[in-house]
Amino acid sequence: MQVAYLDHAASSWPKPPEVLEAMQDCMLHYAANSGRGSHQMAVKASRTLFETRKNLAKLFAVKNPNDISFALNTTMALNQAIKGFVKEGAHVICTSVEHNSVRRPLEFLRKTKGITITYVPTNERGELNIDDVSAAVTDKTSLLVCSHSSNLLGSILPVEQMGELCKQKGITFLVDAAQTAGTIDIDVGRMGIHMLAFPGHKGLLGPQGTGGLYIAPELDLEPLLQGGTGSQSEAVDQPTVRPDRYESGTQNTVGIAGLNEGVKFVLKETPEKIHKKEWLQTQAMMSGLMGIEGIKLLGPDLGQNKTGIVTFTVNEADSSEVAFILDHSFQIAVRSGFHCSPLAHESAGTMERGAVRASVGYFTTDEEVERLVNAVKEIAQHLK
């Protein structure tokens, strides 16, 4: 039996055929070091990187593609944003559904730079009240960090309202788009976003080891890494020109060539179309699971807007046991445990046993959704 892959919130699979073809073409014909030579292969590599920046800029409504720097993943991008911006003694606001990629860098800065942090709570469904965010602002608040969508609950946070609040208060706004880049329309200008961290391997349908960070032109971050960039090589200090300032070392040209095709696929299909398809499938999955005795759904209610995530518990069973049975007995791939988001589990009341997360993607079929529902029904009866 073919595996039903329902773990797209961790990494999308399969990828569009164009992604694989572009990566193979790069490896076979021009996998040289971009920015480190004037020969034809190096120039083609550099052009591929710039074309990818242009397509990302189009997707996120970024005016200057050079304001987008590549990273290995969203975690690296968030570390660059947080550690490169936050100063000693500053106050930072984030939410209780943040991923550890936000929480751990902030807690590191609490210990090393004496910053203070306010975690604004959401309700048990992962929904945030903008008034609670406003009430957390102090005269020392320099940064607001927000996950666009909870990777546990699938709730979509009010990013546009938060961007407007930041504009009114003179606060820099960082958005973690790990669960929304490519599946939800993002306009950094309209949403008031100063920094946007995103993965290449999830909704953008590219390979792992790709991602990036948009940095507003008025911001100057302390680079996370220092080293060779292929520019201003005679200088002892890190270059000031973008994107080189934030891209030390050899880039993942092969991966970025694949990412470019993933972004082009998303632009062609549109985030709106992708989101609608995923939402309809989550609604079908939720509706099916709701009819099973012993199943508790987490996150927004049926009919509410959300990303392609359906998280649930089965009676009193440990989430890892349920995921193991789904994998080994039904060939269905899901995620279990705490999803690198313990604060969200505290909000949802699932810290004891974790939860099972099934997440759909663009290539998920209705039959796979039905397979999951039927499998969970059988498991729930067995684990009464």
Short mmCIF file of C-alpha atoms in Angstrom, two decimals:
data_model
loop_
_atom_site.label_atom_id
_atom_site.label_comp_id
_atom_site.label_asym_id
_atom_site.label_seq_id
_atom_site.Cartn_x
_atom_site.Cartn_y
_atom_site.Cartn_z
CA MET A 1 0.00 0.00 0.00
CA GLN A 2 1.28 3.48 -0.89
CA VAL A 3 2.04 5.78 2.02
CA ALA A 4 -0.50 8.53 2.66
CA TYR A 5 1.76 11.45 3.52
CA LEU A 6 -0.04 13.80 5.93
CA ASP A 7 2.92 15.64 7.46
CA HIS A 8 3.13 18.68 5.20
CA ALA A 9 3.40 21.07 8.15
CA ALA A 10 6.84 19.55 8.76
CA SER A 11 7.92 19.34 5.11
CA SER A 12 5.92 19.12 1.89
CA TRP A 13 6.13 15.99 -0.22
CA PRO A 14 6.13 15.18 -3.06
CA LYS A 15 7.54 18.18 -4.91
CA PRO A 16 6.49 19.37 -8.35
CA PRO A 17 8.50 17.55 -11.07
CA GLU A 18 9.97 20.89 -12.14
CA VAL A 19 11.77 21.17 -8.79
CA LEU A 20 13.63 17.90 -9.30
CA GLU A 21 14.42 18.72 -12.93
CA ALA A 22 15.88 22.14 -12.01
CA MET A 23 18.06 20.67 -9.29
CA GLN A 24 19.39 17.98 -11.61
CA ASP A 25 20.04 20.53 -14.37
CA CYS A 26 21.97 22.72 -11.94
CA MET A 27 24.05 19.83 -10.62
CA LEU A 28 24.85 18.61 -14.12
CA HIS A 29 25.54 21.91 -15.86
CA TYR A 30 26.24 24.92 -13.62
CA ALA A 31 26.76 23.96 -9.96
CA ALA A 32 29.56 26.47 -9.58
CA ASN A 33 30.06 28.99 -6.77
CA SER A 34 27.85 32.03 -7.28
CA GLY A 35 29.56 35.38 -6.79
CA ARG A 36 33.03 33.80 -6.68
CA GLY A 37 33.98 33.95 -10.33
CA SER A 38 33.29 35.58 -13.68
CA HIS A 39 33.20 32.39 -15.74
CA GLN A 40 29.96 31.34 -17.39
CA MET A 41 28.98 28.65 -14.88
CA ALA A 42 29.42 30.99 -11.90
CA VAL A 43 27.45 33.70 -13.68
CA LYS A 44 24.60 31.30 -14.39
CA ALA A 45 24.58 30.22 -10.74
CA SER A 46 24.38 33.87 -9.67
CA ARG A 47 21.55 34.51 -12.10
CA THR A 48 19.59 31.56 -10.69
CA LEU A 49 19.91 32.95 -7.17
CA PHE A 50 18.77 36.39 -8.30
CA GLU A 51 15.85 34.99 -10.28
CA THR A 52 14.73 33.14 -7.16
CA ARG A 53 14.93 36.35 -5.14
CA LYS A 54 12.82 38.11 -7.77
CA ASN A 55 10.14 35.42 -7.66
CA LEU A 56 10.10 35.46 -3.85
CA ALA A 57 9.83 39.25 -3.96
CA LYS A 58 6.86 38.95 -6.31
CA LEU A 59 5.19 36.43 -4.01
CA PHE A 60 5.62 38.55 -0.86
CA ALA A 61 5.19 41.97 -2.56
CA VAL A 62 8.77 42.99 -1.72
CA LYS A 63 10.00 45.98 -3.71
CA ASN A 64 13.72 45.14 -3.80
CA PRO A 65 14.68 41.46 -4.25
CA ASN A 66 18.04 42.13 -2.59
CA ASP A 67 16.19 42.70 0.69
CA ILE A 68 15.67 38.92 0.75
CA SER A 69 18.58 36.88 2.08
CA PHE A 70 18.75 33.11 1.83
CA ALA A 71 19.03 30.84 4.86
CA LEU A 72 19.11 27.10 5.47
CA ASN A 73 15.65 27.13 7.07
CA THR A 74 13.18 29.28 8.99
CA THR A 75 15.05 28.63 12.24
CA MET A 76 18.24 30.16 10.88
CA ALA A 77 16.28 33.11 9.47
CA LEU A 78 14.56 33.72 12.82
CA ASN A 79 17.88 33.57 14.66
CA GLN A 80 19.30 36.15 12.27
CA ALA A 81 16.29 38.39 12.76
CA ILE A 82 16.09 38.11 16.55
CA LYS A 83 19.77 38.07 17.48
CA GLY A 84 20.64 40.60 14.82
CA PHE A 85 18.03 43.12 15.95
CA VAL A 86 17.32 42.87 19.68
CA LYS A 87 19.54 45.05 21.87
CA GLU A 88 20.54 44.62 25.48
CA GLY A 89 17.74 45.37 27.96
CA ALA A 90 15.01 45.52 25.31
CA HIS A 91 11.45 44.27 25.73
CA VAL A 92 10.03 41.79 23.21
CA ILE A 93 6.43 40.65 22.77
CA CYS A 94 5.45 37.32 21.23
CA THR A 95 2.56 34.89 21.60
CA SER A 96 1.94 31.65 23.44
CA VAL A 97 1.80 29.66 20.18
CA GLU A 98 5.35 30.44 19.09
CA HIS A 99 7.62 27.67 17.87
CA ASN A 100 10.86 26.97 19.73
CA SER A 101 12.63 28.66 16.81
CA VAL A 102 11.34 31.90 18.32
CA ARG A 103 11.18 31.01 21.98
CA ARG A 104 14.68 29.60 22.39
CA PRO A 105 16.56 32.51 20.77
CA LEU A 106 14.52 34.91 22.90
CA GLU A 107 15.22 32.97 26.09
CA PHE A 108 18.91 32.89 25.13
CA LEU A 109 18.86 36.68 24.88
CA ARG A 110 17.06 36.89 28.23
CA LYS A 111 20.06 35.15 29.79
CA THR A 112 22.81 36.87 27.82
CA LYS A 113 21.45 40.38 27.16
CA GLY A 114 18.96 40.84 29.99
CA ILE A 115 15.97 41.34 27.72
CA THR A 116 12.42 40.95 28.99
CA ILE A 117 9.77 38.92 27.18
CA THR A 118 5.98 38.97 27.30
CA TYR A 119 4.19 35.90 25.97
CA VAL A 120 0.68 37.07 25.13
CA PRO A 121 -1.69 34.14 25.68
CA THR A 122 -4.11 32.80 23.10
CA ASN A 123 -7.26 30.88 23.93
CA GLU A 124 -7.31 27.07 23.77
CA ARG A 125 -8.00 27.21 20.01
CA GLY A 126 -4.92 29.34 19.36
CA GLU A 127 -6.87 32.52 18.68
CA LEU A 128 -5.33 35.85 19.71
CA ASN A 129 -7.01 39.03 20.95
CA ILE A 130 -5.24 42.08 19.51
CA ASP A 131 -6.19 44.12 22.60
CA ASP A 132 -4.07 41.77 24.73
CA VAL A 133 -1.09 42.48 22.48
CA SER A 134 -1.63 46.23 22.73
CA ALA A 135 -1.82 46.00 26.53
CA ALA A 136 1.59 44.29 26.63
CA VAL A 137 3.41 47.20 24.95
CA THR A 138 5.79 49.23 27.13
CA ASP A 139 8.15 52.12 26.41
CA LYS A 140 10.96 49.55 26.08
CA THR A 141 9.19 47.33 23.55
CA SER A 142 11.31 47.16 20.41
CA LEU A 143 10.09 44.00 18.71
CA LEU A 144 6.86 42.07 18.23
CA VAL A 145 7.30 38.49 16.98
CA CYS A 146 4.30 36.58 15.71
CA SER A 147 3.77 33.17 14.18
CA HIS A 148 1.46 33.75 11.22
CA SER A 149 -0.16 30.40 11.95
CA SER A 150 0.25 27.99 14.85
CA ASN A 151 2.10 24.85 13.77
CA LEU A 152 0.09 22.90 16.37
CA LEU A 153 -3.41 24.33 16.10
CA GLY A 154 -3.58 25.75 12.58
CA SER A 155 -5.05 29.03 13.82
CA ILE A 156 -4.23 32.10 11.72
CA LEU A 157 -3.20 35.08 13.82
CA PRO A 158 -4.30 38.67 13.04
CA VAL A 159 -1.05 39.72 11.37
CA GLU A 160 -2.47 42.77 9.61
CA GLN A 161 -3.87 44.16 12.85
CA MET A 162 -0.58 43.50 14.60
CA GLY A 163 1.29 45.28 11.83
CA GLU A 164 -0.95 48.31 12.24
CA LEU A 165 -0.36 48.26 16.00
CA CYS A 166 3.40 48.17 15.42
CA LYS A 167 3.12 51.14 13.07
CA GLN A 168 1.20 53.13 15.67
CA LYS A 169 3.63 52.26 18.47
CA GLY A 170 6.88 52.46 16.50
CA ILE A 171 7.70 48.77 17.02
CA THR A 172 9.51 46.49 14.59
CA PHE A 173 7.40 43.54 13.43
CA LEU A 174 8.82 40.07 12.73
CA VAL A 175 6.56 37.37 11.28
CA ASP A 176 7.29 33.64 11.29
CA ALA A 177 5.71 32.38 8.06
CA ALA A 178 6.77 28.74 8.48
CA GLN A 179 3.18 27.53 8.05
CA THR A 180 1.87 30.16 5.64
CA ALA A 181 4.48 31.04 3.01
CA GLY A 182 3.01 29.81 -0.25
CA THR A 183 -0.39 28.91 1.16
CA ILE A 184 -1.63 32.27 2.50
CA ASP A 185 -1.32 35.57 0.65
CA ILE A 186 1.45 37.67 2.24
CA ASP A 187 2.06 41.34 1.37
CA VAL A 188 4.81 42.73 3.61
CA GLY A 189 3.87 46.34 2.88
CA ARG A 190 0.14 45.99 3.43
CA MET A 191 0.69 43.89 6.55
CA GLY A 192 3.31 46.22 8.03
CA ILE A 193 5.92 43.45 8.22
CA HIS A 194 9.52 44.56 8.76
CA MET A 195 11.03 41.05 8.78
CA LEU A 196 9.56 37.86 7.33
CA ALA A 197 11.16 34.47 8.00
CA PHE A 198 10.09 31.65 5.69
CA PRO A 199 10.99 28.05 4.76
CA GLY A 200 11.60 26.81 1.25
CA HIS A 201 10.67 23.20 1.94
CA LYS A 202 7.07 23.55 3.12
CA GLY A 203 4.43 25.60 1.29
CA LEU A 204 6.94 26.88 -1.27
CA LEU A 205 7.44 23.26 -2.39
CA GLY A 206 11.21 23.48 -2.61
CA PRO A 207 13.85 21.16 -1.14
CA GLN A 208 15.01 21.03 2.45
CA GLY A 209 17.97 23.24 3.31
CA THR A 210 16.33 26.32 1.79
CA GLY A 211 14.55 29.33 3.26
CA GLY A 212 15.11 33.00 3.81
CA LEU A 213 14.52 36.29 5.56
CA TYR A 214 13.04 39.50 4.22
CA ILE A 215 14.57 42.53 5.95
CA ALA A 216 13.00 45.96 5.47
CA PRO A 217 15.43 48.41 3.83
CA GLU A 218 15.48 50.73 6.86
CA LEU A 219 16.74 47.97 9.17
CA ASP A 220 20.39 47.06 9.67
CA LEU A 221 20.86 43.79 11.50
CA GLU A 222 24.06 42.51 13.05
CA PRO A 223 24.96 39.57 10.77
CA LEU A 224 24.59 36.14 12.35
CA LEU A 225 27.65 34.92 10.44
CA GLN A 226 30.79 36.66 9.24
CA GLY A 227 32.96 35.41 6.40
CA GLY A 228 33.47 35.29 2.68
CA THR A 229 30.73 36.76 0.51
CA GLY A 230 32.46 37.23 -2.82
CA SER A 231 32.18 41.01 -2.47
CA GLN A 232 34.36 43.65 -0.77
CA SER A 233 36.91 40.88 -0.18
CA GLU A 234 39.66 43.37 0.56
CA ALA A 235 37.78 44.71 3.61
CA VAL A 236 38.27 43.29 7.11
CA ASP A 237 34.64 43.94 8.05
CA GLN A 238 31.48 42.29 6.78
CA PRO A 239 30.11 43.96 3.60
CA THR A 240 27.34 46.50 3.99
CA VAL A 241 25.72 45.73 0.63
CA ARG A 242 22.68 43.45 0.54
CA PRO A 243 22.16 40.54 0.37
CA ASP A 244 25.88 39.78 0.81
CA ARG A 245 25.88 41.23 4.33
CA TYR A 246 23.72 38.33 5.52
CA GLU A 247 24.97 35.54 3.25
CA SER A 248 28.47 34.47 4.28
CA GLY A 249 29.79 31.29 2.70
CA THR A 250 28.81 29.23 -0.31
CA GLN A 251 25.11 29.22 -1.04
CA ASN A 252 22.97 26.12 -1.64
CA THR A 253 22.74 26.82 -5.36
CA VAL A 254 21.28 23.41 -6.23
CA GLY A 255 18.60 23.72 -3.54
CA ILE A 256 17.79 27.31 -4.47
CA ALA A 257 17.40 26.29 -8.13
CA GLY A 258 14.76 23.83 -6.94
CA LEU A 259 13.18 26.44 -4.68
CA ASN A 260 12.86 28.78 -7.65
CA GLU A 261 10.70 26.25 -9.46
CA GLY A 262 8.62 25.66 -6.33
CA VAL A 263 7.96 29.40 -6.00
CA LYS A 264 7.09 29.64 -9.70
CA PHE A 265 4.61 26.78 -9.21
CA VAL A 266 3.00 28.63 -6.29
CA LEU A 267 2.82 31.88 -8.26
CA LYS A 268 1.12 30.04 -11.12
CA GLU A 269 -1.40 28.25 -8.91
CA THR A 270 -1.72 31.22 -6.47
CA PRO A 271 -1.72 31.00 -2.65
CA GLU A 272 -5.47 31.68 -2.67
CA LYS A 273 -6.21 28.57 -4.75
CA ILE A 274 -3.83 26.44 -2.69
CA HIS A 275 -5.31 27.64 0.60
CA LYS A 276 -8.88 26.97 -0.57
CA LYS A 277 -8.01 23.38 -1.56
CA GLU A 278 -6.23 22.70 1.74
CA TRP A 279 -9.02 24.31 3.78
CA LEU A 280 -11.68 22.17 2.12
CA GLN A 281 -9.69 19.04 2.88
CA THR A 282 -9.16 20.03 6.53
CA GLN A 283 -12.90 20.62 6.84
CA ALA A 284 -13.60 17.15 5.43
CA MET A 285 -11.06 15.61 7.79
CA MET A 286 -12.42 17.47 10.81
CA SER A 287 -16.01 16.57 9.92
CA GLY A 288 -15.08 12.90 9.66
CA LEU A 289 -13.08 12.83 12.90
CA MET A 290 -15.82 14.65 14.82
CA GLY A 291 -18.11 11.67 14.28
CA ILE A 292 -15.74 9.30 16.08
CA GLU A 293 -16.25 8.61 19.78
CA GLY A 294 -13.23 9.54 21.90
CA ILE A 295 -11.71 12.01 19.43
CA LYS A 296 -11.01 15.56 20.55
CA LEU A 297 -10.09 18.13 17.93
CA LEU A 298 -7.78 21.03 18.75
CA GLY A 299 -7.62 24.46 17.14
CA PRO A 300 -10.31 26.54 15.41
CA ASP A 301 -13.81 25.11 15.12
CA LEU A 302 -15.24 23.55 11.97
CA GLY A 303 -15.97 26.27 9.41
CA GLN A 304 -13.38 28.71 10.78
CA ASN A 305 -10.40 29.86 8.74
CA LYS A 306 -7.19 27.93 9.38
CA THR A 307 -4.16 26.43 7.66
CA GLY A 308 -4.00 22.80 6.52
CA ILE A 309 -3.51 21.36 10.01
CA VAL A 310 -5.85 19.05 11.91
CA THR A 311 -4.64 18.14 15.40
CA PHE A 312 -6.43 15.70 17.67
CA THR A 313 -6.23 13.32 20.61
CA VAL A 314 -7.61 9.77 20.82
CA ASN A 315 -9.25 8.90 24.14
CA GLU A 316 -6.49 8.80 26.78
CA ALA A 317 -3.88 7.30 24.42
CA ASP A 318 -0.39 8.72 24.10
CA SER A 319 -0.07 10.59 20.79
CA SER A 320 3.11 8.71 19.86
CA GLU A 321 1.30 5.38 20.12
CA VAL A 322 -1.46 6.57 17.80
CA ALA A 323 1.05 7.89 15.25
CA PHE A 324 3.01 4.62 15.42
CA ILE A 325 -0.12 2.58 14.66
CA LEU A 326 -1.08 4.89 11.81
CA ASP A 327 2.39 4.49 10.33
CA HIS A 328 2.99 0.77 10.78
CA SER A 329 -0.53 -0.61 10.42
CA PHE A 330 -2.09 1.84 7.96
CA GLN A 331 0.90 3.43 6.15
CA ILE A 332 -0.23 6.93 7.07
CA ALA A 333 2.48 9.44 7.98
CA VAL A 334 1.55 12.02 10.64
CA ARG A 335 3.35 13.90 13.43
CA SER A 336 2.94 13.28 17.14
CA GLY A 337 4.32 14.68 20.39
CA PHE A 338 4.82 18.34 21.21
CA HIS A 339 5.70 19.77 17.78
CA CYS A 340 8.46 22.06 19.16
CA SER A 341 5.67 24.26 20.53
CA PRO A 342 5.18 23.55 24.26
CA LEU A 343 3.47 26.86 25.04
CA ALA A 344 0.76 26.06 22.49
CA HIS A 345 0.25 22.67 24.15
CA GLU A 346 -0.16 24.44 27.47
CA SER A 347 -2.85 26.63 25.89
CA ALA A 348 -4.57 23.57 24.42
CA GLY A 349 -4.25 21.50 27.59
CA THR A 350 -2.29 18.68 25.94
CA MET A 351 1.05 18.82 27.76
CA GLU A 352 0.60 15.37 29.29
CA ARG A 353 0.35 13.19 26.18
CA GLY A 354 0.91 15.53 23.27
CA ALA A 355 -1.31 15.38 20.21
CA VAL A 356 -1.51 13.85 16.75
CA ARG A 357 -1.12 16.30 13.87
CA ALA A 358 -2.28 15.49 10.37
CA SER A 359 -1.47 18.18 7.81
CA VAL A 360 -2.47 18.37 4.17
CA GLY A 361 -0.61 19.87 1.22
CA TYR A 362 -1.26 20.80 -2.37
CA PHE A 363 -0.85 17.21 -3.59
CA THR A 364 -2.94 15.59 -0.85
CA THR A 365 -5.88 13.63 -2.26
CA ASP A 366 -9.40 13.31 -0.89
CA GLU A 367 -8.80 9.55 -0.71
CA GLU A 368 -5.88 10.08 1.69
CA VAL A 369 -8.09 12.20 3.93
CA GLU A 370 -10.71 9.43 3.94
CA ARG A 371 -8.02 6.84 4.73
CA LEU A 372 -6.98 8.78 7.81
CA VAL A 373 -10.53 9.15 9.10
CA ASN A 374 -11.24 5.43 8.66
CA ALA A 375 -7.95 4.46 10.29
CA VAL A 376 -8.51 6.72 13.31
CA LYS A 377 -12.00 5.29 13.73
CA GLU A 378 -10.55 1.78 13.92
CA ILE A 379 -7.78 2.89 16.32
CA ALA A 380 -10.22 4.73 18.60
CA GLN A 381 -12.36 1.60 18.95
CA HIS A 382 -9.28 -0.46 19.80
CA LEU A 383 -7.89 2.04 22.33
CA LYS A 384 -11.09 2.59 24.32
#
